[in-house]
mmCIF file of C-alpha atoms and ligand atoms in Angstrom:
data_model
loop_
_atom_site.group_PDB
_atom_site.id
_atom_site.type_symbol
_atom_site.label_atom_id
_atom_site.label_comp_id
_atom_site.label_asym_id
_atom_site.label_seq_id
_atom_site.Cartn_x
_atom_site.Cartn_y
_atom_site.Cartn_z
ATOM 1 C CA UNK A 26 -26.778 -68.363 99.302
ATOM 2 C CA UNK A 27 -27.448 -64.978 97.652
ATOM 3 C CA UNK A 28 -24.937 -62.189 98.296
ATOM 4 C CA UNK A 29 -25.484 -58.721 96.783
ATOM 5 C CA UNK A 30 -22.401 -57.198 95.161
ATOM 6 C CA UNK A 31 -21.676 -53.538 95.709
ATOM 7 C CA UNK A 32 -20.472 -52.674 92.204
ATOM 8 C CA UNK A 33 -21.698 -53.184 88.634
ATOM 9 C CA UNK A 34 -20.912 -55.591 85.822
ATOM 10 C CA UNK A 35 -20.162 -54.226 82.343
ATOM 11 C CA UNK A 36 -20.594 -56.491 79.351
ATOM 12 C CA UNK A 37 -17.918 -55.588 76.852
ATOM 13 C CA UNK A 38 -18.146 -55.186 73.115
ATOM 14 C CA UNK A 39 -15.423 -57.462 71.723
ATOM 15 C CA UNK A 40 -14.345 -54.915 69.087
ATOM 16 C CA UNK A 41 -14.129 -52.019 71.572
ATOM 17 C CA UNK A 42 -12.740 -53.662 74.690
ATOM 18 C CA UNK A 43 -9.939 -51.087 74.822
ATOM 19 C CA UNK A 44 -12.457 -48.209 74.960
ATOM 20 C CA UNK A 45 -14.363 -49.880 77.799
ATOM 21 C CA UNK A 46 -11.140 -50.578 79.667
ATOM 22 C CA UNK A 47 -10.124 -46.922 79.327
ATOM 23 C CA UNK A 48 -13.502 -45.833 80.728
ATOM 24 C CA UNK A 49 -13.397 -48.282 83.623
ATOM 25 C CA UNK A 50 -9.711 -47.778 84.374
ATOM 26 C CA UNK A 51 -8.999 -51.527 84.389
ATOM 27 C CA UNK A 52 -7.128 -53.530 81.800
ATOM 28 C CA UNK A 53 -8.491 -57.056 82.100
ATOM 29 C CA UNK A 54 -11.967 -58.525 82.142
ATOM 30 C CA UNK A 55 -13.153 -60.183 85.351
ATOM 31 C CA UNK A 56 -15.072 -63.096 83.821
ATOM 32 C CA UNK A 57 -15.108 -63.798 80.042
ATOM 33 C CA UNK A 58 -16.357 -60.559 78.418
ATOM 34 C CA UNK A 59 -17.618 -59.233 81.770
ATOM 35 C CA UNK A 60 -15.916 -56.497 83.771
ATOM 36 C CA UNK A 61 -16.788 -56.148 87.434
ATOM 37 C CA UNK A 62 -16.109 -52.768 88.973
ATOM 38 C CA UNK A 63 -16.617 -52.591 92.720
ATOM 39 C CA UNK A 64 -16.396 -48.815 93.035
ATOM 40 C CA UNK A 65 -18.388 -47.306 90.163
ATOM 41 C CA UNK A 66 -17.629 -43.798 91.446
ATOM 42 C CA UNK A 67 -14.092 -44.378 90.184
ATOM 43 C CA UNK A 68 -15.197 -44.339 86.509
ATOM 44 C CA UNK A 69 -13.926 -41.233 84.733
ATOM 45 C CA UNK A 70 -16.650 -38.593 85.245
ATOM 46 C CA UNK A 71 -19.067 -41.339 86.318
ATOM 47 C CA UNK A 72 -20.040 -42.546 82.853
ATOM 48 C CA UNK A 73 -19.476 -45.640 80.775
ATOM 49 C CA UNK A 74 -20.696 -45.730 77.179
ATOM 50 C CA UNK A 75 -18.677 -48.405 75.372
ATOM 51 C CA UNK A 76 -20.584 -51.392 76.676
ATOM 52 C CA UNK A 77 -23.291 -53.696 75.388
ATOM 53 C CA UNK A 78 -25.163 -53.886 78.675
ATOM 54 C CA UNK A 79 -24.618 -52.871 82.303
ATOM 55 C CA UNK A 80 -25.717 -55.227 85.081
ATOM 56 C CA UNK A 81 -26.960 -52.613 87.499
ATOM 57 C CA UNK A 82 -27.609 -54.612 90.667
ATOM 58 C CA UNK A 83 -25.507 -57.775 90.555
ATOM 59 C CA UNK A 84 -25.468 -60.537 93.128
ATOM 60 C CA UNK A 85 -23.595 -63.784 93.622
ATOM 61 C CA UNK A 86 -25.519 -66.996 94.177
ATOM 62 C CA UNK A 87 -23.986 -70.224 95.418
ATOM 63 C CA UNK A 88 -26.147 -73.273 94.829
ATOM 64 C CA UNK A 89 -26.198 -77.043 95.040
ATOM 65 C CA UNK A 90 -27.900 -77.936 91.751
ATOM 66 C CA UNK A 91 -28.800 -76.247 88.465
ATOM 67 C CA UNK A 92 -32.477 -76.856 89.258
ATOM 68 C CA UNK A 93 -32.063 -74.938 92.512
ATOM 69 C CA UNK A 94 -30.249 -72.070 90.736
ATOM 70 C CA UNK A 95 -32.910 -71.778 87.999
ATOM 71 C CA UNK A 96 -35.661 -71.769 90.643
ATOM 72 C CA UNK A 97 -33.880 -68.966 92.526
ATOM 73 C CA UNK A 98 -33.796 -66.789 89.394
ATOM 74 C CA UNK A 99 -37.412 -67.628 88.488
ATOM 75 C CA UNK A 100 -38.462 -66.547 91.977
ATOM 76 C CA UNK A 101 -37.039 -63.082 91.264
ATOM 77 C CA UNK A 102 -38.565 -62.450 87.808
ATOM 78 C CA UNK A 103 -39.470 -64.097 84.512
ATOM 79 C CA UNK A 104 -36.808 -62.987 82.001
ATOM 80 C CA UNK A 105 -33.143 -63.954 82.210
ATOM 81 C CA UNK A 106 -30.484 -63.916 79.456
ATOM 82 C CA UNK A 107 -27.208 -65.805 79.865
ATOM 83 C CA UNK A 108 -23.672 -64.746 78.980
ATOM 84 C CA UNK A 109 -21.663 -67.949 79.243
ATOM 85 C CA UNK A 110 -17.885 -68.136 79.028
ATOM 86 C CA UNK A 111 -17.409 -71.433 80.886
ATOM 87 C CA UNK A 112 -19.664 -74.267 82.134
ATOM 88 C CA UNK A 113 -21.451 -74.305 78.778
ATOM 89 C CA UNK A 114 -23.273 -77.621 79.277
ATOM 90 C CA UNK A 115 -24.520 -76.722 82.735
ATOM 91 C CA UNK A 116 -25.410 -73.252 81.479
ATOM 92 C CA UNK A 117 -27.510 -74.673 78.621
ATOM 93 C CA UNK A 118 -29.235 -77.012 81.056
ATOM 94 C CA UNK A 119 -30.012 -74.156 83.378
ATOM 95 C CA UNK A 120 -31.328 -71.970 80.562
ATOM 96 C CA UNK A 121 -33.683 -74.812 79.572
ATOM 97 C CA UNK A 122 -35.175 -74.541 83.064
ATOM 98 C CA UNK A 123 -35.816 -70.816 82.722
ATOM 99 C CA UNK A 124 -38.766 -69.292 80.807
ATOM 100 C CA UNK A 125 -38.196 -69.095 77.049
ATOM 101 C CA UNK A 126 -36.752 -65.770 75.899
ATOM 102 C CA UNK A 127 -37.338 -65.096 72.211
ATOM 103 C CA UNK A 128 -34.353 -63.928 70.156
ATOM 104 C CA UNK A 129 -36.321 -63.701 66.920
ATOM 105 C CA UNK A 130 -35.927 -60.666 64.638
ATOM 106 C CA UNK A 131 -38.489 -57.972 65.455
ATOM 107 C CA UNK A 132 -40.699 -55.994 63.084
ATOM 108 C CA UNK A 133 -40.517 -52.208 63.103
ATOM 109 C CA UNK A 134 -42.223 -50.381 64.747
ATOM 110 C CA UNK A 135 -42.046 -52.653 67.788
ATOM 111 C CA UNK A 136 -42.949 -51.701 71.342
ATOM 112 C CA UNK A 137 -40.353 -53.272 73.592
ATOM 113 C CA UNK A 138 -42.065 -54.725 76.687
ATOM 114 C CA UNK A 139 -41.486 -52.944 79.987
ATOM 115 C CA UNK A 140 -40.795 -56.248 81.771
ATOM 116 C CA UNK A 141 -37.131 -56.292 82.821
ATOM 117 C CA UNK A 142 -34.638 -58.676 81.278
ATOM 118 C CA UNK A 143 -32.030 -59.907 83.740
ATOM 119 C CA UNK A 144 -28.546 -61.242 83.034
ATOM 120 C CA UNK A 145 -26.584 -64.144 84.470
ATOM 121 C CA UNK A 146 -23.397 -66.135 84.064
ATOM 122 C CA UNK A 147 -21.838 -69.176 85.697
ATOM 123 C CA UNK A 148 -18.442 -68.751 87.362
ATOM 124 C CA UNK A 149 -18.148 -72.441 88.228
ATOM 125 C CA UNK A 150 -20.389 -75.468 88.817
ATOM 126 C CA UNK A 151 -21.911 -73.982 91.958
ATOM 127 C CA UNK A 152 -21.581 -70.192 91.624
ATOM 128 C CA UNK A 153 -23.362 -67.696 89.435
ATOM 129 C CA UNK A 154 -23.434 -63.936 89.073
ATOM 130 C CA UNK A 155 -26.724 -62.352 88.022
ATOM 131 C CA UNK A 156 -28.576 -59.045 87.937
ATOM 132 C CA UNK A 157 -32.332 -58.592 87.615
ATOM 133 C CA UNK A 158 -31.890 -54.992 86.426
ATOM 134 C CA UNK A 159 -29.797 -54.058 83.418
ATOM 135 C CA UNK A 160 -29.244 -50.886 81.376
ATOM 136 C CA UNK A 161 -30.527 -52.340 78.100
ATOM 137 C CA UNK A 162 -34.153 -53.375 77.531
ATOM 138 C CA UNK A 163 -32.895 -56.103 75.155
ATOM 139 C CA UNK A 164 -31.454 -59.487 76.238
ATOM 140 C CA UNK A 165 -27.670 -58.954 76.530
ATOM 141 C CA UNK A 166 -28.189 -55.622 74.747
ATOM 142 C CA UNK A 167 -28.899 -57.444 71.490
ATOM 143 C CA UNK A 168 -31.810 -56.789 69.122
ATOM 144 C CA UNK A 169 -32.231 -57.824 65.502
ATOM 145 C CA UNK A 170 -34.931 -56.749 63.069
ATOM 146 C CA UNK A 171 -36.857 -58.245 60.178
ATOM 147 C CA UNK A 172 -34.729 -56.566 57.529
ATOM 148 C CA UNK A 173 -35.992 -55.068 54.295
ATOM 149 C CA UNK A 174 -33.523 -56.104 51.585
ATOM 150 C CA UNK A 175 -35.228 -54.172 48.770
ATOM 151 C CA UNK A 176 -36.412 -50.737 49.980
ATOM 152 C CA UNK A 177 -33.540 -49.019 51.791
ATOM 153 C CA UNK A 178 -30.349 -48.202 49.887
ATOM 154 C CA UNK A 179 -28.140 -48.893 52.931
ATOM 155 C CA UNK A 180 -28.381 -50.886 56.187
ATOM 156 C CA UNK A 181 -27.895 -47.746 58.288
ATOM 157 C CA UNK A 182 -31.670 -47.726 58.964
ATOM 158 C CA UNK A 183 -31.180 -50.596 61.445
ATOM 159 C CA UNK A 184 -29.450 -48.341 63.979
ATOM 160 C CA UNK A 185 -32.196 -45.753 63.582
ATOM 161 C CA UNK A 186 -34.866 -48.413 64.185
ATOM 162 C CA UNK A 187 -32.952 -49.608 67.254
ATOM 163 C CA UNK A 188 -32.657 -46.073 68.671
ATOM 164 C CA UNK A 189 -36.388 -45.420 68.148
ATOM 165 C CA UNK A 190 -37.382 -48.729 69.741
ATOM 166 C CA UNK A 191 -35.121 -47.909 72.680
ATOM 167 C CA UNK A 192 -36.714 -44.483 72.996
ATOM 168 C CA UNK A 193 -40.152 -46.197 72.778
ATOM 169 C CA UNK A 194 -41.265 -43.418 70.449
ATOM 170 C CA UNK A 195 -41.041 -42.666 66.716
ATOM 171 C CA UNK A 196 -42.262 -40.037 64.236
ATOM 172 C CA UNK A 197 -45.868 -40.261 63.172
ATOM 173 C CA UNK A 198 -47.666 -39.197 59.979
ATOM 174 C CA UNK A 199 -46.985 -35.560 59.162
ATOM 175 C CA UNK A 200 -44.225 -35.101 61.757
ATOM 176 C CA UNK A 201 -41.545 -32.749 60.462
ATOM 177 C CA UNK A 202 -38.119 -34.404 60.429
ATOM 178 C CA UNK A 203 -34.663 -33.206 59.466
ATOM 179 C CA UNK A 204 -32.329 -35.982 58.315
ATOM 180 C CA UNK A 205 -28.813 -34.502 58.224
ATOM 181 C CA UNK A 206 -26.231 -36.502 56.282
ATOM 182 C CA UNK A 207 -29.056 -38.404 54.615
ATOM 183 C CA UNK A 208 -27.423 -39.899 51.512
ATOM 184 C CA UNK A 209 -27.944 -42.545 50.190
ATOM 185 C CA UNK A 210 -31.229 -42.517 52.124
ATOM 186 C CA UNK A 211 -31.595 -45.389 54.598
ATOM 187 C CA UNK A 212 -32.794 -43.200 57.492
ATOM 188 C CA UNK A 213 -34.978 -41.085 55.171
ATOM 189 C CA UNK A 214 -36.564 -44.300 53.869
ATOM 190 C CA UNK A 215 -37.341 -45.446 57.428
ATOM 191 C CA UNK A 216 -38.862 -42.052 58.340
ATOM 192 C CA UNK A 217 -40.880 -41.639 55.133
ATOM 193 C CA UNK A 218 -42.345 -45.128 55.677
ATOM 194 C CA UNK A 219 -43.774 -43.845 58.965
ATOM 195 C CA UNK A 220 -45.539 -41.084 57.032
ATOM 196 C CA UNK A 221 -43.197 -38.333 58.266
ATOM 197 C CA UNK A 222 -42.269 -35.252 56.217
ATOM 198 C CA UNK A 223 -38.519 -35.501 55.731
ATOM 199 C CA UNK A 224 -36.092 -32.735 54.796
ATOM 200 C CA UNK A 225 -33.044 -34.741 53.783
ATOM 201 C CA UNK A 226 -29.885 -32.619 53.870
ATOM 202 C CA UNK A 227 -26.713 -33.790 52.168
ATOM 203 C CA UNK A 228 -24.391 -32.553 49.472
ATOM 204 C CA UNK A 229 -24.605 -36.027 47.940
ATOM 205 C CA UNK A 230 -27.890 -37.113 46.336
ATOM 206 C CA UNK A 231 -30.273 -39.700 47.694
ATOM 207 C CA UNK A 232 -31.204 -42.796 45.701
ATOM 208 C CA UNK A 233 -33.912 -41.935 43.142
ATOM 209 C CA UNK A 234 -36.461 -44.290 44.659
ATOM 210 C CA UNK A 235 -36.051 -42.592 48.051
ATOM 211 C CA UNK A 236 -36.451 -39.118 46.524
ATOM 212 C CA UNK A 237 -39.670 -40.352 44.923
ATOM 213 C CA UNK A 238 -41.206 -41.336 48.282
ATOM 214 C CA UNK A 239 -44.097 -39.124 49.440
ATOM 215 C CA UNK A 240 -43.042 -36.481 51.946
ATOM 216 C CA UNK A 241 -39.338 -36.508 51.028
ATOM 217 C CA UNK A 242 -37.424 -33.436 49.848
ATOM 218 C CA UNK A 243 -33.670 -33.220 49.318
ATOM 219 C CA UNK A 244 -31.803 -30.073 50.331
ATOM 220 C CA UNK A 245 -28.345 -30.048 48.761
ATOM 221 C CA UNK A 246 -26.376 -28.266 51.480
ATOM 222 C CA UNK A 247 -23.891 -28.508 54.315
ATOM 223 C CA UNK A 248 -26.170 -29.315 57.262
ATOM 224 C CA UNK A 249 -24.008 -27.365 59.691
ATOM 225 C CA UNK A 250 -24.317 -24.064 57.819
ATOM 226 C CA UNK A 251 -28.118 -24.224 57.831
ATOM 227 C CA UNK A 252 -29.586 -22.309 60.756
ATOM 228 C CA UNK A 253 -32.392 -23.788 62.884
ATOM 229 C CA UNK A 254 -34.650 -20.928 61.727
ATOM 230 C CA UNK A 255 -34.041 -22.006 58.101
ATOM 231 C CA UNK A 256 -35.570 -25.432 58.769
ATOM 232 C CA UNK A 257 -37.584 -25.378 61.992
ATOM 233 C CA UNK A 258 -39.829 -25.878 63.796
ATOM 234 C CA UNK A 259 -39.407 -29.639 63.723
ATOM 235 C CA UNK A 260 -40.691 -32.568 65.707
ATOM 236 C CA UNK A 261 -37.490 -34.563 65.122
ATOM 237 C CA UNK A 262 -33.859 -33.956 64.223
ATOM 238 C CA UNK A 263 -31.753 -36.882 62.998
ATOM 239 C CA UNK A 264 -28.066 -36.686 62.153
ATOM 240 C CA UNK A 265 -25.747 -39.352 60.773
ATOM 241 C CA UNK A 266 -23.098 -36.980 59.390
ATOM 242 C CA UNK A 267 -19.491 -38.164 59.516
ATOM 243 C CA UNK A 268 -17.716 -35.363 61.376
ATOM 244 C CA UNK A 269 -15.639 -34.619 64.459
ATOM 245 C CA UNK A 270 -17.867 -34.892 67.573
ATOM 246 C CA UNK A 271 -17.257 -31.276 68.754
ATOM 247 C CA UNK A 272 -18.638 -29.992 65.432
ATOM 248 C CA UNK A 273 -21.828 -31.994 65.960
ATOM 249 C CA UNK A 274 -22.079 -30.844 69.588
ATOM 250 C CA UNK A 275 -21.767 -27.182 68.658
ATOM 251 C CA UNK A 276 -24.500 -27.547 65.978
ATOM 252 C CA UNK A 277 -26.833 -29.415 68.352
ATOM 253 C CA UNK A 278 -26.356 -26.674 70.944
ATOM 254 C CA UNK A 279 -27.629 -24.157 68.393
ATOM 255 C CA UNK A 280 -30.734 -26.294 67.878
ATOM 256 C CA UNK A 281 -31.287 -26.721 71.608
ATOM 257 C CA UNK A 282 -30.877 -22.990 72.168
ATOM 258 C CA UNK A 283 -33.379 -22.255 69.380
ATOM 259 C CA UNK A 284 -36.094 -24.358 71.057
ATOM 260 C CA UNK A 285 -37.258 -25.329 67.563
ATOM 261 C CA UNK A 286 -36.932 -29.106 68.037
ATOM 262 C CA UNK A 287 -37.300 -31.436 70.989
ATOM 263 C CA UNK A 288 -36.584 -34.973 69.766
ATOM 264 C CA UNK A 289 -33.077 -35.854 68.620
ATOM 265 C CA UNK A 290 -31.195 -38.925 67.467
ATOM 266 C CA UNK A 291 -27.599 -38.320 66.391
ATOM 267 C CA UNK A 292 -24.701 -40.615 65.696
ATOM 268 C CA UNK A 293 -21.473 -39.496 67.392
ATOM 269 C CA UNK A 294 -18.901 -40.848 64.980
ATOM 270 C CA UNK A 295 -15.419 -41.324 66.363
ATOM 271 C CA UNK A 296 -12.583 -40.243 64.111
ATOM 272 C CA UNK A 297 -9.650 -42.398 65.209
ATOM 273 C CA UNK A 298 -9.554 -42.308 69.015
ATOM 274 C CA UNK A 299 -12.875 -42.079 70.910
ATOM 275 C CA UNK A 300 -13.692 -38.559 72.040
ATOM 276 C CA UNK A 301 -14.639 -39.250 75.686
ATOM 277 C CA UNK A 302 -14.872 -35.586 76.591
ATOM 278 C CA UNK A 303 -17.432 -34.614 73.942
ATOM 279 C CA UNK A 304 -19.357 -37.820 74.629
ATOM 280 C CA UNK A 305 -19.722 -36.782 78.270
ATOM 281 C CA UNK A 306 -20.899 -33.339 77.190
ATOM 282 C CA UNK A 307 -23.632 -34.939 75.077
ATOM 283 C CA UNK A 308 -24.633 -37.222 77.965
ATOM 284 C CA UNK A 309 -24.908 -34.185 80.255
ATOM 285 C CA UNK A 310 -27.627 -32.603 78.083
ATOM 286 C CA UNK A 311 -30.761 -32.886 80.236
ATOM 287 C CA UNK A 312 -33.161 -35.667 79.324
ATOM 288 C CA UNK A 313 -30.726 -37.466 77.078
ATOM 289 C CA UNK A 314 -28.715 -40.671 76.946
ATOM 290 C CA UNK A 315 -25.655 -41.840 75.039
ATOM 291 C CA UNK A 316 -25.485 -45.524 74.181
ATOM 292 C CA UNK A 317 -23.603 -47.935 72.015
ATOM 293 C CA UNK A 318 -26.387 -49.550 70.003
ATOM 294 C CA UNK A 319 -26.123 -53.140 68.872
ATOM 295 C CA UNK A 320 -26.086 -51.772 65.298
ATOM 296 C CA UNK A 321 -23.468 -49.078 65.985
ATOM 297 C CA UNK A 322 -19.921 -49.492 64.776
ATOM 298 C CA UNK A 323 -17.105 -47.165 65.928
ATOM 299 C CA UNK A 324 -19.689 -44.652 67.020
ATOM 300 C CA UNK A 325 -22.158 -43.910 69.794
ATOM 301 C CA UNK A 326 -25.731 -42.665 69.588
ATOM 302 C CA UNK A 327 -27.092 -39.638 71.419
ATOM 303 C CA UNK A 328 -30.831 -39.922 72.028
ATOM 304 C CA UNK A 329 -33.125 -37.251 73.441
ATOM 305 C CA UNK A 330 -36.882 -37.492 73.415
ATOM 306 C CA UNK A 331 -39.509 -35.487 75.247
HETATM 307 C C1 SAM B 420 -22.879 -42.436 57.006
HETATM 308 S S1 SAM B 420 -23.501 -41.499 55.689
HETATM 309 C C2 SAM B 420 -25.207 -41.380 56.083
HETATM 310 C C3 SAM B 420 -26.018 -42.627 55.785
HETATM 311 C C4 SAM B 420 -27.503 -42.377 55.893
HETATM 312 N N1 SAM B 420 -27.911 -42.092 57.263
HETATM 313 C C5 SAM B 420 -28.319 -43.552 55.395
HETATM 314 O O1 SAM B 420 -29.090 -44.106 56.165
HETATM 315 O O2 SAM B 420 -28.215 -43.902 54.215
HETATM 316 C C6 SAM B 420 -22.918 -39.909 56.047
HETATM 317 C C7 SAM B 420 -23.373 -38.829 55.084
HETATM 318 O O3 SAM B 420 -23.027 -37.574 55.639
HETATM 319 C C8 SAM B 420 -22.841 -36.687 54.545
HETATM 320 N N2 SAM B 420 -22.172 -35.482 55.055
HETATM 321 C C9 SAM B 420 -20.881 -35.297 55.445
HETATM 322 N N3 SAM B 420 -20.684 -34.040 55.874
HETATM 323 C C10 SAM B 420 -21.901 -33.403 55.759
HETATM 324 C C11 SAM B 420 -22.366 -32.096 56.065
HETATM 325 N N4 SAM B 420 -21.541 -31.180 56.594
HETATM 326 N N5 SAM B 420 -23.667 -31.800 55.821
HETATM 327 C C12 SAM B 420 -24.518 -32.734 55.315
HETATM 328 N N6 SAM B 420 -24.118 -33.988 55.003
HETATM 329 C C13 SAM B 420 -22.839 -34.319 55.227
HETATM 330 C C14 SAM B 420 -22.048 -37.511 53.563
HETATM 331 O O4 SAM B 420 -22.186 -36.968 52.245
HETATM 332 C C15 SAM B 420 -22.715 -38.879 53.718
HETATM 333 O O5 SAM B 420 -23.702 -39.053 52.727
#
């Protein structure tokens, strides 16, 4: 029997469970790493950012056999990713009866398919919770890439790749990009490889091989004291500066007010405690989203593309 649930399920990030609990206003998970909140209107200001994936339309299914349960999910849609915390053998058996879902590392650029990826878990031998619609386009919110171990001087480019894949859009040849807080050059490397023209701003230098890439120029400066008119117009603004979130917000507002750039990807780096208030202000900027990427650490990513 299939029973829709009225709330949502939030898949926690093990390292940031306390942040998620603070957002949801509950202090224990419902099932394994999963938090079920019946009344989502009760979330502080209506937003939850410190999660790996949100199950947007969950339902409970009681079933007689695993074969019956797998058939019920297949009848809804093709793609389903499990989060198992109990019933591991039955869960593996059930997954083997669902269409194969590749977890292989992706190349970049990669166009993520528009087909939805659902989520499910087993509560006991005859009960599961599932949702056909989830907030992340990736199974369980997880994506890995075919890494380049030679070119980039840091692994920070992975979160930029993830943000661009999530946005389903990336700079093309000749696009003007600002990379604020660019040293040692992982993001600049990723952008220059796309053929973009990159102004890399940082007081610290970039690796020599990145500076030698076509289209790259280094501006030795504090990014926040450069005015939009000094650098714009731009197709893209990227920022990975370590700073207090309000400082980043104030600078981004100046760029938005200037109208000189429309596409933005910025890391909101938490200094000590998470800054929920500034995060909500970023999320309220029209046309934007704030997410915790799989490749983020104690930080969130603000993404706005037009
Ligand atoms: C996390 S690192 C950036 C890593 C880079 N995205 C990469 O892929 O290699 C942060 C950088 O921000 C720079 N930074 C800090 N404050 C800055 C400011 N006000 N203006 C420009 N850069 C700044 C630091 O020098 C540091 O290189």
